[in-house]
PDB file of C-alpha atoms in Angstrom:
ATOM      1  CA  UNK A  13     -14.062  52.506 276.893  1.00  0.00           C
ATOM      2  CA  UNK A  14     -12.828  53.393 280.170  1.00  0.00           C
ATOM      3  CA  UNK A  15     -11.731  57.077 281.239  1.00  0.00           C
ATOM      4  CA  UNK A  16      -9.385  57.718 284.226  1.00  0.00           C
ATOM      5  CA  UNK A  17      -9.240  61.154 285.145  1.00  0.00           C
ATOM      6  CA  UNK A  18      -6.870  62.514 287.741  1.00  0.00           C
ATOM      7  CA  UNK A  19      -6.525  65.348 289.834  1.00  0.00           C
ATOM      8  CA  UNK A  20      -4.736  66.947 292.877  1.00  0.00           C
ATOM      9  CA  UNK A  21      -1.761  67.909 291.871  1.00  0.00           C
ATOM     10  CA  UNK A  22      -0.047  70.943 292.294  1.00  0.00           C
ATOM     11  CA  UNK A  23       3.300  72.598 293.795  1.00  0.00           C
ATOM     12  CA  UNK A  24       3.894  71.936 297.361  1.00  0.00           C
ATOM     13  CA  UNK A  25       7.166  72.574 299.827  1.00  0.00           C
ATOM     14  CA  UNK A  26       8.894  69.852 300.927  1.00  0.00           C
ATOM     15  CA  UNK A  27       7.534  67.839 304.200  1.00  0.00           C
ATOM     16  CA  UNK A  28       4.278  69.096 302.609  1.00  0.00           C
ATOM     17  CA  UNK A  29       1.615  67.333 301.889  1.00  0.00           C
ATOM     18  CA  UNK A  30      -1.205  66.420 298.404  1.00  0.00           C
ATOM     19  CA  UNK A  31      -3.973  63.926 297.809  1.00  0.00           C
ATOM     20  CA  UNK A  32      -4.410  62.987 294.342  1.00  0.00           C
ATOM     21  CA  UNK A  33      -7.376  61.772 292.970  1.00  0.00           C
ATOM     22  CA  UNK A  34      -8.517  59.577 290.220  1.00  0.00           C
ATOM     23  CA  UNK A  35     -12.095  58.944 288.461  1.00  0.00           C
ATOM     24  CA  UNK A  36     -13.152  56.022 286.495  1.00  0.00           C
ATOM     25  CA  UNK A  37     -16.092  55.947 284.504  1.00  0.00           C
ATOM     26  CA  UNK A  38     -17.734  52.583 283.345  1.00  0.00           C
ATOM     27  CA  UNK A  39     -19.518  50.427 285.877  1.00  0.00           C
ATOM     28  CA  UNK A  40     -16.944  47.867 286.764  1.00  0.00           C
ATOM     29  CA  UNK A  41     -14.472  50.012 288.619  1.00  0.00           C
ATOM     30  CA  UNK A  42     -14.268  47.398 291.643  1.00  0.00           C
ATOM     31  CA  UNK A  43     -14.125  44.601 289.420  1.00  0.00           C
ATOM     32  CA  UNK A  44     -10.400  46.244 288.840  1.00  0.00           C
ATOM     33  CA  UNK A  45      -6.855  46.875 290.993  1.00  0.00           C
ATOM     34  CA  UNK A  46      -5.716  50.229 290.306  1.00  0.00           C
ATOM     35  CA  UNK A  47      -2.326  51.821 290.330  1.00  0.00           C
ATOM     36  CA  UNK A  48      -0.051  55.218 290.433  1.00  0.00           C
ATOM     37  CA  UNK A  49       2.973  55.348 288.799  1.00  0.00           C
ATOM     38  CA  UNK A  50       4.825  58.490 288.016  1.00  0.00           C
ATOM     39  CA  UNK A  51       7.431  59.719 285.141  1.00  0.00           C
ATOM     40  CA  UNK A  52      10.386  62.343 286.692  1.00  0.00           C
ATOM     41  CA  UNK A  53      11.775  63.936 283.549  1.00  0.00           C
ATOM     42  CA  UNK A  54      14.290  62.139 281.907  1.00  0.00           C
ATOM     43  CA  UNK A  55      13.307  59.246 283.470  1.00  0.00           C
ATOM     44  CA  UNK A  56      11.307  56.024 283.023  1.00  0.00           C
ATOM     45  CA  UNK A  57       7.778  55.461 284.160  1.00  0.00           C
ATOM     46  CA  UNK A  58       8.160  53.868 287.463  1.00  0.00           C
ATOM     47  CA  UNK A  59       5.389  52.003 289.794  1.00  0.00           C
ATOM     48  CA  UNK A  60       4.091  53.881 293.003  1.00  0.00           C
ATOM     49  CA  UNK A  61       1.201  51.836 294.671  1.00  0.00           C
ATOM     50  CA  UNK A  62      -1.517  49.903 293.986  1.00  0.00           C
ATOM     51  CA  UNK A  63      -4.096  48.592 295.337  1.00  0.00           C
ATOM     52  CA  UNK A  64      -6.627  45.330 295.048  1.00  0.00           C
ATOM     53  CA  UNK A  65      -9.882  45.681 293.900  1.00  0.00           C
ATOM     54  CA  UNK A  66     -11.563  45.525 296.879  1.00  0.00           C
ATOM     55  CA  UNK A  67      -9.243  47.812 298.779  1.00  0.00           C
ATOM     56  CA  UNK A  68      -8.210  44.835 300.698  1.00  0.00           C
ATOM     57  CA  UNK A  69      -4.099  44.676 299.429  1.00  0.00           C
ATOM     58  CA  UNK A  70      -2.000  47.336 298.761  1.00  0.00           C
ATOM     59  CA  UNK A  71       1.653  47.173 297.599  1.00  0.00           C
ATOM     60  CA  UNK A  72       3.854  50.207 297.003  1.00  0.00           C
ATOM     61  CA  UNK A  73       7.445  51.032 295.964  1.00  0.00           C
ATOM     62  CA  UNK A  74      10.038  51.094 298.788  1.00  0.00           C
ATOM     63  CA  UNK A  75      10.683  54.881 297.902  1.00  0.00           C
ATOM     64  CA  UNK A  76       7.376  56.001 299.060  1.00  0.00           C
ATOM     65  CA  UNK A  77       6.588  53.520 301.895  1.00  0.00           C
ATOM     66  CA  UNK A  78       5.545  54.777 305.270  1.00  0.00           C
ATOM     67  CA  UNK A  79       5.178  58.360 303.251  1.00  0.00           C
ATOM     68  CA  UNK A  80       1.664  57.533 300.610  1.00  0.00           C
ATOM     69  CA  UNK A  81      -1.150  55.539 300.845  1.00  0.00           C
ATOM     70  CA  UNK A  82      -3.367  54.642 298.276  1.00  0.00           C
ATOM     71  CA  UNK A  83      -6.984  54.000 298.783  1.00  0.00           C
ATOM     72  CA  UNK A  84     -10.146  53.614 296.636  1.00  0.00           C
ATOM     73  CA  UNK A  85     -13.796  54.185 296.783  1.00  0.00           C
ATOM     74  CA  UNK A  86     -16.077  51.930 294.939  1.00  0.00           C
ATOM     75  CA  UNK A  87     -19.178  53.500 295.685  1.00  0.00           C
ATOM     76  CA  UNK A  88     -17.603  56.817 294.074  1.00  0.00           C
ATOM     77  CA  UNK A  89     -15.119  54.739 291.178  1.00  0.00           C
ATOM     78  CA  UNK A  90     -11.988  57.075 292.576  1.00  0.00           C
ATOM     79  CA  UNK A  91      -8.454  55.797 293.793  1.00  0.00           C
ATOM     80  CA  UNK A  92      -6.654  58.335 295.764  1.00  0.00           C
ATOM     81  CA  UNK A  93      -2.974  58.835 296.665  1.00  0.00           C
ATOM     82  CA  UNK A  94      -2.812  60.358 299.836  1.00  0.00           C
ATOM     83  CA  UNK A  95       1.327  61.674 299.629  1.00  0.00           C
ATOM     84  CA  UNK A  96       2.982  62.852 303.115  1.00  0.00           C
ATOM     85  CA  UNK A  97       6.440  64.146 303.740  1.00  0.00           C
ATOM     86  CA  UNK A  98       6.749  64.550 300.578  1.00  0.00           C
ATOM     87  CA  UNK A  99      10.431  65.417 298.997  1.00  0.00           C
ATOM     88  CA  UNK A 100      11.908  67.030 296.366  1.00  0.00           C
ATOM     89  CA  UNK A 101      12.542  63.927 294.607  1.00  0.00           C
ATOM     90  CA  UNK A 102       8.832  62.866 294.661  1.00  0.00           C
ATOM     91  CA  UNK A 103       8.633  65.641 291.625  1.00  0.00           C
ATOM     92  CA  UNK A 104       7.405  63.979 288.577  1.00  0.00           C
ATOM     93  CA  UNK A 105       3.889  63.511 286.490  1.00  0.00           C
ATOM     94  CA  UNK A 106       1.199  60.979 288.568  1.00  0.00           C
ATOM     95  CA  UNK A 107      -0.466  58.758 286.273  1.00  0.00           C
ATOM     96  CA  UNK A 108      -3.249  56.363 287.637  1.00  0.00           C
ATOM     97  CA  UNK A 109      -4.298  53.161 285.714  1.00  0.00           C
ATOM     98  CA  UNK A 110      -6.623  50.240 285.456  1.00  0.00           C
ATOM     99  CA  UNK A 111      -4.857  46.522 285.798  1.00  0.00           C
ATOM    100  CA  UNK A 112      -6.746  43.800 283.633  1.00  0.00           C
ATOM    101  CA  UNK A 113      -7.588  41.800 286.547  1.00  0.00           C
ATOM    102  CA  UNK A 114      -8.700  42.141 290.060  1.00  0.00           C
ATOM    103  CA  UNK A 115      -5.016  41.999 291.468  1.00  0.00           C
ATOM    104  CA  UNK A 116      -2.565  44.300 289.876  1.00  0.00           C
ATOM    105  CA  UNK A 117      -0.725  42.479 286.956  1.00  0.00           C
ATOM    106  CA  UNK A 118      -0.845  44.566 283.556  1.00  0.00           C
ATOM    107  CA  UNK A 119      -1.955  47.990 283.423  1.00  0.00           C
ATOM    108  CA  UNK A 120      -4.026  48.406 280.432  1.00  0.00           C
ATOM    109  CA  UNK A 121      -5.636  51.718 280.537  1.00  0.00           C
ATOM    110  CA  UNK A 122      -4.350  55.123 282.099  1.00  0.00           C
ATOM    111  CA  UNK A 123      -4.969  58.334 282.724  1.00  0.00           C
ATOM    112  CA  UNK A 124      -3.505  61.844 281.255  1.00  0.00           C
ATOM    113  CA  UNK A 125      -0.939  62.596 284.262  1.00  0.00           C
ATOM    114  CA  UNK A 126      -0.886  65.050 286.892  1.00  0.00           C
ATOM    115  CA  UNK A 127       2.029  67.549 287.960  1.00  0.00           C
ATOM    116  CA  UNK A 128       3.160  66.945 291.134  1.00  0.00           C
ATOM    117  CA  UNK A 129       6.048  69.559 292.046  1.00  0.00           C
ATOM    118  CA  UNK A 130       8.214  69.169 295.564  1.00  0.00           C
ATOM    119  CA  UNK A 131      10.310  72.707 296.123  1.00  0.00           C
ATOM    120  CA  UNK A 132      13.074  72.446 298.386  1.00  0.00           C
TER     121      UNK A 132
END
């Protein structure tokens, strides 16, 4: 059974700036791509980044582009979501999850969320 805990969340001003963190346990953490994806109340899950599972690729949503970057650590089975400039509209809960394969496809087991809150 795999367990993805994250962390780093918090409230922050706008322009500010957060890192969050995820941990895997198990053994085959860089066998895996990982993801974020966040939920803004009232509002559908949506994809953030992800990244390959050798750190190689990364893909992320046009809304955060040239803001986050998403990186990983094999060595220490962590993803991180480094989040710059970030805006009020970047409020929402972070999860991070595992993809079945080594290239993101289907996400198949996630974490318990994070609050990330942007004041104005």
């Amino acid at each position: 059974q795999v367990q993805l805990v994250e962390s780093g969340g918090g409230l922050v001003q706008a322009g500010g700036s957060l890192r969050l963190s995820c941990a895997a346990s198990g053994r085959t953490f860089s066998s895996y791509a990982m993801g974020w994806f966040r939920q803004a109340p009232g509002k559908e899950r949506e994809f953030v980044a992800a990244i390959n599972w050798s750190g190689g690729n990364t893909y992320y949503a046009d809304s955060v582009k040239g803001r986050f970057t998403i990186s990983r650590d094999n060595a220490k089975n962590t993803v991180y979501l480094q989040m710059n400039s970030l805006k009020p509209e970047d409020t929402a809960v972070y999860y991070c999850a595992r993809s079945e394969t080594r290239i993101p496809t289907e996400f198949d087991y996630w974490g318990q969320g994070t609050q990330v809150t942007v004041s104005s």
